[in-house]
Coordinates of C-alpha atoms and ligand atoms in Angstrom, one line a residue:
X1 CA 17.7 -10.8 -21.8
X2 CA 17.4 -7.0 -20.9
X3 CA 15.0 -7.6 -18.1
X4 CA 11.9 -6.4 -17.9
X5 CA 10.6 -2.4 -18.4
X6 CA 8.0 -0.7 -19.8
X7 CA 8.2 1.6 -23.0
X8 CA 5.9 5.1 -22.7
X9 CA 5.6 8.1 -25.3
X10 CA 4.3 10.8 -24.3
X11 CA 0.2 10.5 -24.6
X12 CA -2.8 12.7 -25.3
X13 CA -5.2 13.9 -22.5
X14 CA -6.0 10.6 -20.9
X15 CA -10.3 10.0 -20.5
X16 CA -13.0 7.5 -19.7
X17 CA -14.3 6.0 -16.7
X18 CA -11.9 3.5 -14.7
X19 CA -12.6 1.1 -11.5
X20 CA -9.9 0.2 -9.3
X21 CA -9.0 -2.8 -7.8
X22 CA -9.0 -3.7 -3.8
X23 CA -6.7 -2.4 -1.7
X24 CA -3.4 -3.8 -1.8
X25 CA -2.6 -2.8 1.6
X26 CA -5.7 -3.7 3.1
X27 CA -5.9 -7.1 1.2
X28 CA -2.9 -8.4 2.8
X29 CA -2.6 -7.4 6.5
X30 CA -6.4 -9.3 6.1
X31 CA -5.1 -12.6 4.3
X32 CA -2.6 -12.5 7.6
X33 CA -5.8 -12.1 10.1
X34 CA -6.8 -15.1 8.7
X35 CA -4.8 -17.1 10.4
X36 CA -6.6 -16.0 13.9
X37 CA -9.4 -18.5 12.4
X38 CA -9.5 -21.8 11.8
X39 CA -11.1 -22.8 8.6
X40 CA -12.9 -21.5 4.7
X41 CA -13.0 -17.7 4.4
X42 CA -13.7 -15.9 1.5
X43 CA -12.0 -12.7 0.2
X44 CA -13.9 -10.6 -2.7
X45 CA -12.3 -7.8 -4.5
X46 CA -8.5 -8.7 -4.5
X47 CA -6.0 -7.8 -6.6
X48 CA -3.9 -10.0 -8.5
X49 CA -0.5 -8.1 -7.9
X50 CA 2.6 -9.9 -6.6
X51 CA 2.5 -8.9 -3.1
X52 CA -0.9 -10.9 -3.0
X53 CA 0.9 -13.7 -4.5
X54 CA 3.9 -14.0 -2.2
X55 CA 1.4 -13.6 0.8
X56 CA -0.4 -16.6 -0.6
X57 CA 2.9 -18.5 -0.5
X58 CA 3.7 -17.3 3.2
X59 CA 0.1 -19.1 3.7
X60 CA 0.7 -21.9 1.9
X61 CA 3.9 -22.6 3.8
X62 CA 2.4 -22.3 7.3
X63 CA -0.3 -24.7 6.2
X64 CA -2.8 -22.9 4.7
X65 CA -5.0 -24.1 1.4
X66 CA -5.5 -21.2 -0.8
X67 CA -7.8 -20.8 -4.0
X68 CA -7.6 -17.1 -5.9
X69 CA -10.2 -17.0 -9.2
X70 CA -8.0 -14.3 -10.8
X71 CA -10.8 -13.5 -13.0
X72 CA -13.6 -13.1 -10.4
X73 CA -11.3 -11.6 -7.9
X74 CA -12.2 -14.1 -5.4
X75 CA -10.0 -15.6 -3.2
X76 CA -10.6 -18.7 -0.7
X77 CA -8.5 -19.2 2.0
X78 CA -9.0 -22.3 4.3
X79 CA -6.7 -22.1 7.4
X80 CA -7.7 -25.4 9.3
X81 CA -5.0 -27.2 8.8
X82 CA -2.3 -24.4 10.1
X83 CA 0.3 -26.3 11.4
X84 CA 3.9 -24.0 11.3
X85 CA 4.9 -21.2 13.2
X86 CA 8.1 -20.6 11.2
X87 CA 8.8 -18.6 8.1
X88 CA 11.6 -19.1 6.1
X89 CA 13.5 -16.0 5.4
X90 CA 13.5 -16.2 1.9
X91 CA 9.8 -15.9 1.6
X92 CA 9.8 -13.1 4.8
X93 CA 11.9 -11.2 3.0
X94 CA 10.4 -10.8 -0.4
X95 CA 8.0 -7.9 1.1
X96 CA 7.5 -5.9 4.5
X97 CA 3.9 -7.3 4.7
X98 CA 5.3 -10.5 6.0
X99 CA 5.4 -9.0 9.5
X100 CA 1.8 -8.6 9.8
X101 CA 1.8 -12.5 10.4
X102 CA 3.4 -12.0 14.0
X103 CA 0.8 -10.9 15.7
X104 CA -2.0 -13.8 14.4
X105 CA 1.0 -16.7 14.4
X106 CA 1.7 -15.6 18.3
X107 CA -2.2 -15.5 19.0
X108 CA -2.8 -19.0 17.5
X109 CA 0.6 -20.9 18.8
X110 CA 2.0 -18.6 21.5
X111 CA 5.5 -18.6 19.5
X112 CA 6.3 -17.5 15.8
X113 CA 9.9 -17.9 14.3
X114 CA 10.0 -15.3 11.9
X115 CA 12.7 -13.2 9.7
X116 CA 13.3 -9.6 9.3
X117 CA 10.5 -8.5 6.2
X118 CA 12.1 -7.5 3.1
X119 CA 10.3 -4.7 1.2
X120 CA 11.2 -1.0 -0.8
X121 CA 14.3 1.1 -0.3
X122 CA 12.2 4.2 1.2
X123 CA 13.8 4.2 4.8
X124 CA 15.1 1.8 7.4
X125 CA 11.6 0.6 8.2
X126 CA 12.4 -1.2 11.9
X127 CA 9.7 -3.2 13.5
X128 CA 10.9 -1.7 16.8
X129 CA 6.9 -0.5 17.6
X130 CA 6.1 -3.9 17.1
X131 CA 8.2 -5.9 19.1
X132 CA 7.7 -2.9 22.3
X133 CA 4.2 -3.5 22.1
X134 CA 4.1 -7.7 21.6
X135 CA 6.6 -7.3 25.4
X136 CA 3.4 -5.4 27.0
X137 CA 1.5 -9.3 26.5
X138 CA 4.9 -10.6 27.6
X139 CA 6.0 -11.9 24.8
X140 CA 9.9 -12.2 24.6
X141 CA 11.8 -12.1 21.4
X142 CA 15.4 -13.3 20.9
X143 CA 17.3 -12.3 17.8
X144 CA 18.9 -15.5 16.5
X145 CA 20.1 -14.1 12.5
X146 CA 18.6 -14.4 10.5
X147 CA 15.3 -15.6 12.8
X148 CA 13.8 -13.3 15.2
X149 CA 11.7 -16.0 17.8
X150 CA 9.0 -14.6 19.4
X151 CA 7.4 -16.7 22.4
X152 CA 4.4 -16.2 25.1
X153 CA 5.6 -17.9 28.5
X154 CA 2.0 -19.2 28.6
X155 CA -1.4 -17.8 27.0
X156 CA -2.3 -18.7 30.8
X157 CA -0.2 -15.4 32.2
X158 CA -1.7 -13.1 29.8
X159 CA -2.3 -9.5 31.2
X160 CA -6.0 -8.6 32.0
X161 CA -4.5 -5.5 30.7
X162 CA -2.7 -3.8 28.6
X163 CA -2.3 -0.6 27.6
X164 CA 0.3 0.3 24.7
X165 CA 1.1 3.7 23.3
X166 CA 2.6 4.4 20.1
X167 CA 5.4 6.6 19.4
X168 CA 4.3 6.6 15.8
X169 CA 1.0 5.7 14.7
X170 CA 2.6 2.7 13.2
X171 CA 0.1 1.2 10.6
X172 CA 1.7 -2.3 10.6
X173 CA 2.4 -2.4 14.6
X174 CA -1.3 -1.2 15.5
X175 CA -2.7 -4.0 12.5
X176 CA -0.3 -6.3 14.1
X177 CA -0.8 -5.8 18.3
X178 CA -4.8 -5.4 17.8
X179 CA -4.2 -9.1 15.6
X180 CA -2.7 -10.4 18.7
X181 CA -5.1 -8.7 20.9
X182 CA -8.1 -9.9 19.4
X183 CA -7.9 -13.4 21.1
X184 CA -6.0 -12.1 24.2
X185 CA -7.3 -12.5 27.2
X186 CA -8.5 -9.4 28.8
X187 CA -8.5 -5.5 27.4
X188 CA -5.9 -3.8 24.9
X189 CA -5.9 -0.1 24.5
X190 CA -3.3 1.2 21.7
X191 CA -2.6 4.3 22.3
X192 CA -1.9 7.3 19.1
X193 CA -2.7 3.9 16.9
X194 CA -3.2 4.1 13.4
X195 CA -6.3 4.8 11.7
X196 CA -5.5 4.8 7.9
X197 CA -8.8 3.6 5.9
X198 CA -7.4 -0.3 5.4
X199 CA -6.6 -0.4 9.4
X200 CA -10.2 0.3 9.1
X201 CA -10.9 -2.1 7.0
X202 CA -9.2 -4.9 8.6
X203 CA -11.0 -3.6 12.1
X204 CA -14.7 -4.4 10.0
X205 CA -13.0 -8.0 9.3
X206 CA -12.0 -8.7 12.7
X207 CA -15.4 -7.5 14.1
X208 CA -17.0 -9.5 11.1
X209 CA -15.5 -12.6 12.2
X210 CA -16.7 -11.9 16.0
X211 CA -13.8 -9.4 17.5
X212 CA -14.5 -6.8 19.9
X213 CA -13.2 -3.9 18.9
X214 CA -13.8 -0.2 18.9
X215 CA -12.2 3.1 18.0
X216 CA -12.3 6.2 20.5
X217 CA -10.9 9.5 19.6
X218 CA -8.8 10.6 19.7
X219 CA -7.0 7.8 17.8
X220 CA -7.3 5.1 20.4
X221 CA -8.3 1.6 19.7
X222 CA -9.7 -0.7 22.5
X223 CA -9.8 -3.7 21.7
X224 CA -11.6 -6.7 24.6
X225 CA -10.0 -10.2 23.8
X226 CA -12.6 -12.9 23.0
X227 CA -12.2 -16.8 23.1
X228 CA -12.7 -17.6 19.3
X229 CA -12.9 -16.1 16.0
X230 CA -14.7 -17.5 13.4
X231 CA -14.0 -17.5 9.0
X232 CA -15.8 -14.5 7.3
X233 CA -16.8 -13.5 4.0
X234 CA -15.2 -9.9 3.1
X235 CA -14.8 -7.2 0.4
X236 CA -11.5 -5.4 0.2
X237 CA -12.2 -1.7 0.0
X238 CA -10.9 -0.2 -2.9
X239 CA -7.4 0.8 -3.2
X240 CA -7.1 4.9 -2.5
X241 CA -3.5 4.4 -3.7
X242 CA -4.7 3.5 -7.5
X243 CA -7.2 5.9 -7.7
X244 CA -5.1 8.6 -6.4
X245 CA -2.6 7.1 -9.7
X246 CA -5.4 7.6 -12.3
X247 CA -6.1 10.8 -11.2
X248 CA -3.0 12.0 -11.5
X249 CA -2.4 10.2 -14.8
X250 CA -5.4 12.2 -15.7
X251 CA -4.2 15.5 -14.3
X252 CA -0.9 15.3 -15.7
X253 CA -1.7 14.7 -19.4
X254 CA -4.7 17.5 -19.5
X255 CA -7.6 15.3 -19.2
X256 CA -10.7 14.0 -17.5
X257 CA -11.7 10.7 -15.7
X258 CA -14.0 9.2 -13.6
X259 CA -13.3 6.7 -11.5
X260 CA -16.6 4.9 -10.4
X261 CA -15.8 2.8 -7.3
X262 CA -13.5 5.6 -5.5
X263 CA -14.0 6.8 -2.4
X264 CA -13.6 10.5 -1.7
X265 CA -14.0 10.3 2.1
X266 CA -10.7 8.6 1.6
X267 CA -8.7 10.9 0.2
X268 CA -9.6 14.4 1.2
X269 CA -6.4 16.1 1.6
X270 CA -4.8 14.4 -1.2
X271 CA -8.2 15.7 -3.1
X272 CA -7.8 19.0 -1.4
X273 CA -4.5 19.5 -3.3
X274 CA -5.2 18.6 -6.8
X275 CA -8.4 21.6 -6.3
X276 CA -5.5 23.6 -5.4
X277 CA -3.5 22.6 -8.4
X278 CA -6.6 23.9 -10.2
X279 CA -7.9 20.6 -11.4
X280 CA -12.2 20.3 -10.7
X281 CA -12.6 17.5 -8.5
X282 CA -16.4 16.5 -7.8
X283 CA -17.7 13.9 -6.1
X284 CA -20.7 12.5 -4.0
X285 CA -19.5 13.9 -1.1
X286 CA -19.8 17.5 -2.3
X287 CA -23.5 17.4 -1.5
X288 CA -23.1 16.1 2.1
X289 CA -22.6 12.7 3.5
X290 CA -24.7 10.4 1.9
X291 CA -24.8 6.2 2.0
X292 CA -23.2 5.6 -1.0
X293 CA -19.9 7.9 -1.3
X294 CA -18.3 6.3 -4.6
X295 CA -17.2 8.2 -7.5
X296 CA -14.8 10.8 -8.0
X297 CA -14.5 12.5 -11.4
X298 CA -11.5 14.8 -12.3
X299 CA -11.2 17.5 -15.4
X300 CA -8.5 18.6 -15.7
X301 CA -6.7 22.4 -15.7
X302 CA -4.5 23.0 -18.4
X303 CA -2.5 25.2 -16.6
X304 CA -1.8 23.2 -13.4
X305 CA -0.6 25.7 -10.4
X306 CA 2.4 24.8 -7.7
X307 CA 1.0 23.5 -4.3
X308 CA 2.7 22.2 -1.2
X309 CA 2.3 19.3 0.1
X310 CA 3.9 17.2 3.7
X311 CA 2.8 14.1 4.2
X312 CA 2.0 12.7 7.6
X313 CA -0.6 9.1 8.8
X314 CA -4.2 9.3 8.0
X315 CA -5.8 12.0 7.0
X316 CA -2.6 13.8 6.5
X317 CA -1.4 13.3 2.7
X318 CA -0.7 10.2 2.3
X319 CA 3.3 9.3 1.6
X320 CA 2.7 6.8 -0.8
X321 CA 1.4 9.7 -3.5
X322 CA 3.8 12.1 -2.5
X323 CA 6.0 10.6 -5.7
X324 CA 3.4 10.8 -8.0
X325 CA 1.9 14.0 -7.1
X326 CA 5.8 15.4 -7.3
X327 CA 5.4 13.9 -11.1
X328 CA 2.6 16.6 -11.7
X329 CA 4.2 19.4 -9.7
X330 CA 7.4 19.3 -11.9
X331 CA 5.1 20.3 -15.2
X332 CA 3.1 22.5 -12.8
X333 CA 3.2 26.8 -13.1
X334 CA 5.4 28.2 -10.0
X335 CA 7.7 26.4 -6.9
X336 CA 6.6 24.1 -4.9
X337 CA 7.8 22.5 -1.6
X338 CA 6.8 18.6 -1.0
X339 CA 8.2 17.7 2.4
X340 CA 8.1 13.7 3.7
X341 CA 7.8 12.9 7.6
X342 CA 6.7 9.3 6.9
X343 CA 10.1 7.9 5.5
X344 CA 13.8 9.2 5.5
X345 CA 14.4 8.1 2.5
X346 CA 11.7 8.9 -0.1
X347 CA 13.1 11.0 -2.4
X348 CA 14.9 8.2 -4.4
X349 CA 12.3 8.9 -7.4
X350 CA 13.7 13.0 -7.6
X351 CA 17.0 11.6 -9.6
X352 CA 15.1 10.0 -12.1
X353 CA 12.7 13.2 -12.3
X354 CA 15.4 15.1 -12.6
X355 CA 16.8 13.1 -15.4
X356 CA 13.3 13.7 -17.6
X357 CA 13.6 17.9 -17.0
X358 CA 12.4 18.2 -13.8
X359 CA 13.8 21.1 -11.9
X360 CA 14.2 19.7 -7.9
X361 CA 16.4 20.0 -5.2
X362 CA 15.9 17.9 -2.6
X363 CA 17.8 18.7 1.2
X364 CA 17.3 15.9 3.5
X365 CA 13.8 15.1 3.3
X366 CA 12.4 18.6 1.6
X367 CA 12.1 18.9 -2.2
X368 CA 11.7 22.2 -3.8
X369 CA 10.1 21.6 -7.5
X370 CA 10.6 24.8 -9.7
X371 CA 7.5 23.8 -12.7
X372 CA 9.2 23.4 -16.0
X373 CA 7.3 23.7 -19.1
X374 CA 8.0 20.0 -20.4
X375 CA 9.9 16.7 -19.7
X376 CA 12.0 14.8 -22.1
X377 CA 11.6 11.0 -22.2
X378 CA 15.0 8.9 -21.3
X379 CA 15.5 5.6 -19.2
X380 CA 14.9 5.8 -15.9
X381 CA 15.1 3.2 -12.9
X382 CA 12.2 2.6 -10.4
X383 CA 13.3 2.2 -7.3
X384 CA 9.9 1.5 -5.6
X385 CA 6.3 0.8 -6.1
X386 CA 5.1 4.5 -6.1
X387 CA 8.0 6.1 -7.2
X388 CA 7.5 3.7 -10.6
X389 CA 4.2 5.7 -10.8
X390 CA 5.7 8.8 -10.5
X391 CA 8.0 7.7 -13.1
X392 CA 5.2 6.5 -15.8
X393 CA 3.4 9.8 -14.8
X394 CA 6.7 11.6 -16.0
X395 CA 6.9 9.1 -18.9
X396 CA 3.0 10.2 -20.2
X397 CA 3.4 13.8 -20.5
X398 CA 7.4 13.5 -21.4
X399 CA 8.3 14.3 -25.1
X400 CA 9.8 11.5 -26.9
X401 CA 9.7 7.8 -25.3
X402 CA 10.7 7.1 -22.0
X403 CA 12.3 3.7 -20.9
X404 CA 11.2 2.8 -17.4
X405 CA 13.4 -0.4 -15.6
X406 CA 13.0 -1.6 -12.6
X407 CA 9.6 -3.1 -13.5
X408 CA 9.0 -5.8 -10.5
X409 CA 8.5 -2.6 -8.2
X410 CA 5.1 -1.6 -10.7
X411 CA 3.9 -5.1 -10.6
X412 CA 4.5 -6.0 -6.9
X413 CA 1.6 -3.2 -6.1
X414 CA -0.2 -2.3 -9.4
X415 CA -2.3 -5.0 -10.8
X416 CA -2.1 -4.2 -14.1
X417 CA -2.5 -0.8 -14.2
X418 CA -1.3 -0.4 -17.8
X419 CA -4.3 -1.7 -18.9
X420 CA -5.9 0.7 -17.4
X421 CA -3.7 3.7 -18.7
X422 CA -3.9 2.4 -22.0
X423 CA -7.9 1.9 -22.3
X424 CA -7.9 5.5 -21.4
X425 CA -5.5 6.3 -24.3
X426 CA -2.2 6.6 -23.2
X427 CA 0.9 5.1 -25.2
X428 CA 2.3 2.2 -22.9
X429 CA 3.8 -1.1 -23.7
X430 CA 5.3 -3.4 -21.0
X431 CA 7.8 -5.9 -21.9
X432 CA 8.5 -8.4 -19.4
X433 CA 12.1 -9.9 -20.3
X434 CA 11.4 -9.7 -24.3
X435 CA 7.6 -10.8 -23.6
X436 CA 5.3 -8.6 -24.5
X437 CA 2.8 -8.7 -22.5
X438 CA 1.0 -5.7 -23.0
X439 CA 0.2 -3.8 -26.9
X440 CA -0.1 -0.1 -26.0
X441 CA -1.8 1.9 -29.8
X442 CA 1.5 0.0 -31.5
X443 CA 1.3 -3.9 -32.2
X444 CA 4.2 -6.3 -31.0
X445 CA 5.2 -6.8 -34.3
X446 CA 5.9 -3.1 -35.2
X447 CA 7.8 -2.8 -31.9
X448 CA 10.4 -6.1 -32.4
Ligands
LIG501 C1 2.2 0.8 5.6 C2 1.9 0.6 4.1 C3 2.8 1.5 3.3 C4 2.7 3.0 3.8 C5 2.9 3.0 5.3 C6 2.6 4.4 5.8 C7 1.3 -1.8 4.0 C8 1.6 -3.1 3.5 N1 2.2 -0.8 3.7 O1 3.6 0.4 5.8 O2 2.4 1.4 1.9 O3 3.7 3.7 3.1 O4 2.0 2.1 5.9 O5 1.3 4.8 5.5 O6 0.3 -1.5 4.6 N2 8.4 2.6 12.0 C9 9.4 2.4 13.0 N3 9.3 1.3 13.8 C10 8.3 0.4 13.6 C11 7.3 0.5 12.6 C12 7.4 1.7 11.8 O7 10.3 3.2 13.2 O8 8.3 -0.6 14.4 C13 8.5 3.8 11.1 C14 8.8 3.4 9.7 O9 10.2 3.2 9.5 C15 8.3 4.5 8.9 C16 7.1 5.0 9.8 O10 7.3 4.4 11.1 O11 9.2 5.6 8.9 C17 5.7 4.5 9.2 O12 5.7 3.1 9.1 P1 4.4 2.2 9.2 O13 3.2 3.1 9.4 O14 4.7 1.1 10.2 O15 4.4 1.6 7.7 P2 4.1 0.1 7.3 O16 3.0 -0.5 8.1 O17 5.4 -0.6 7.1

């Protein structure tokens, strides 16, 4: 066995016209808000990735009957018969997601026994916010390793009010508090909450399934408890994170894409930049707002200029890129200067860069990337979800074949991206412990 990895060489201007799949992040923190019902919901859109997977075991355990139709995208999720309260920590610590179940396990028993969420190496990722704001309800927490058990004294002594303010607009602490507050009893107002496009998204499922919620500026979220909630039918938006991959896949090899289902209004900075890298970038949006904004279409410069970028929470450029777009600044013409603010600790993916050609020196959390005029394939470790992307970005334009390991990071948030890659002609194969189970433009018998 040598474990899974994928195999890339470097591949010609990637075209055609992609969609993208739901939101991964939006798909699971509403999976968890299903447990604030009780009974048959239906999820459209969702992506078959294993984060999805591992949140429909968390389900499962607490009581949960779940049905996904991989093909149709469909997934059913009946919560009636919700009986636990406790997560083992084997299953909590798989991924950091886990955590968004706090807030809807607390708001349906008054007590959840949970363990510390697992997820990437990017930073120490505390859940600090969250457990401050779940003490404004009066709920106390006791660290018993590995549990943490959160309890309400009574859902009977519930503030009429409470009013929590943010530090950091926390996207999983204001997803998981304005969970709890939802069927609290009187008036929440997160303060500096966050107001990324799937806390968005999970604020149009809440309201779908009868919450009352609403967003003031700036950045405040008010949110008035109500008695019930009821199941819903929703569609996950779709995932800004993959399209802002296929656009840089396309950027980065010369080429020119469309990808139908993607929303501009959800990326503009991110969009801003790859204008500024020289790249055309069109979309709906260009001609005003309008009702349907989906589609963005990319062509591609062939001489791709240095920007800078610093990431920050919605609509600041989005941290989760920042590996990928560092991908197409290393092949780009001049310095530039990517700085992180999100995590301490996202620059893991610069060592493997570096590795390929890439000229970057990273000091604390500032990279300066001095454009080289090409990358050399080798084997490289992923050491996270997006910085695997940054590394098959580096693989597609890198001379000679690259060796990517560290595999389960791609598949825990792409679902099945390669295809995607591949149908737009790059050279990718995927071997999953001597499995193929992806032929790139080579068959599996040429390659064993
Ligand atoms: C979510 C996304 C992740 C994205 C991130 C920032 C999901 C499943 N994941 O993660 O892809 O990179 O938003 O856009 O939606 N922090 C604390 N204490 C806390 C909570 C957070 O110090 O209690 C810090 C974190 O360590 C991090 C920063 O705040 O440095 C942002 O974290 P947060 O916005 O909470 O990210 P997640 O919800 O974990």
């Amino acid at each position: 066995m040598t474990g899974g990895h994928i195999l890339l060489k470097k591949s010609p201007p990637l075209t055609g016209t992609v969609e993208v799949n739901g939101a991964k992040n939006a798909v699971l923190v509403i999976m968890a808000s299903l447990i604030l019902t009780d009974g048959l919901s239906t999820l459209e859109n969702v992506p078959n990735n294993a984060d999805v997977r591992q949140m429909i075991k968390l389900l499962e355990e607490l009581g949960a009957t779940v049905n996904f139709a991989v093909a149709s995208k469909v997934m059913k999720v009946d919560t009636a018969d919700v009986c636990k309260f406790e997560i083992k920590p084997e299953i909590m610590n798989k991924f950091r997601a886990s955590i968004l179940v706090m807030g809807p396990l607390l708001a349906r028993f008054g007590k959840a026994k949970i363990a510390l969420p697992g997820g990437d190496l990017i930073g120490r990722r505390p859940i600090n916010y969250h457990l401050e704001g779940f003490k404004k309800f009066g709920v106390v927490t006791e660290r018993h390793d590995p549990y943490v058990n959160a309890s309400l004294k009574s859902f009977h002594d519930l503030p009429l009010y409470a009013r929590i303010i943010l530090e950091y607009p926390s996207v999983g602490a204001t997803e998981n508090l304005m969970m709890f507050a939802c069927l609290a009893k009187g008036e929440t107002v997160i303060i500096n909450a966050a107001i990324e496009p799937e806390v968005l998204d999970l604020i149009d499922t809440l309201k779908a399934m009868g919450a009352d919620i609403q967003i003031q500026p700036a950045a405040t979220i008010v949110i008035k408890g109500v008695g019930k909630l009821h199941p819903v039918t929703h569609k996950i938006i779709p995932d800004r994170l993959e399209v802002g991959s296929l656009l840089l896949a396309a950027a980065i090899t010369g080429g020119q894409i469309t990808v139908s289902n993607a929303r501009a209004d959800h990326l503009d900075i991110f969009l801003e930049k790859l204008c500024q890298m020289g790249h055309e970038v069109t979309s709906p949006l260009d001609k005003g707002s309008c009702a349907k904004p989906y589609g963005i279409t990319l062509r591609a410069t062939q001489h791709p200029q240095a920007v800078d970028i610093k990431t920050g929470p919605y609509p600041a450029f989005p941290t989760d890129l920042q590996p990928l777009t560092m991908a197409a600044l290393s092949v780009a013409e001049g310095v530039s200067l990517v700085e992180e603010t999100v995590y301490e600790n996202r620059m893991i993916h610069t060592k493997e860069l570096s590795k390929m050609g890439a000229q970057i020196t990273v000091e604390g959390c500032k990279a300066i990337v001095r454009g080289v005029e090409a990358l050399y394939g080798c084997e490289v470790i992923a050491s996270d979800v997006r910085a695997s992307c940054a590394l098959v970005l580096g693989g597609l334009v890198a001379f000679g074949q690259t060796k990517m390991t560290g595999i389960g990071h791609w598949q825990r948030g792409y679902d099945k991206l390669e295809e995607k890659l591949v149908a737009m002609g790059a050279d990718i194969i995927t071997i999953d412990d001597q499995i193929i189970i992806l032929d790139g433009l080579r068959t599996a018998q040429k390659l064993l």
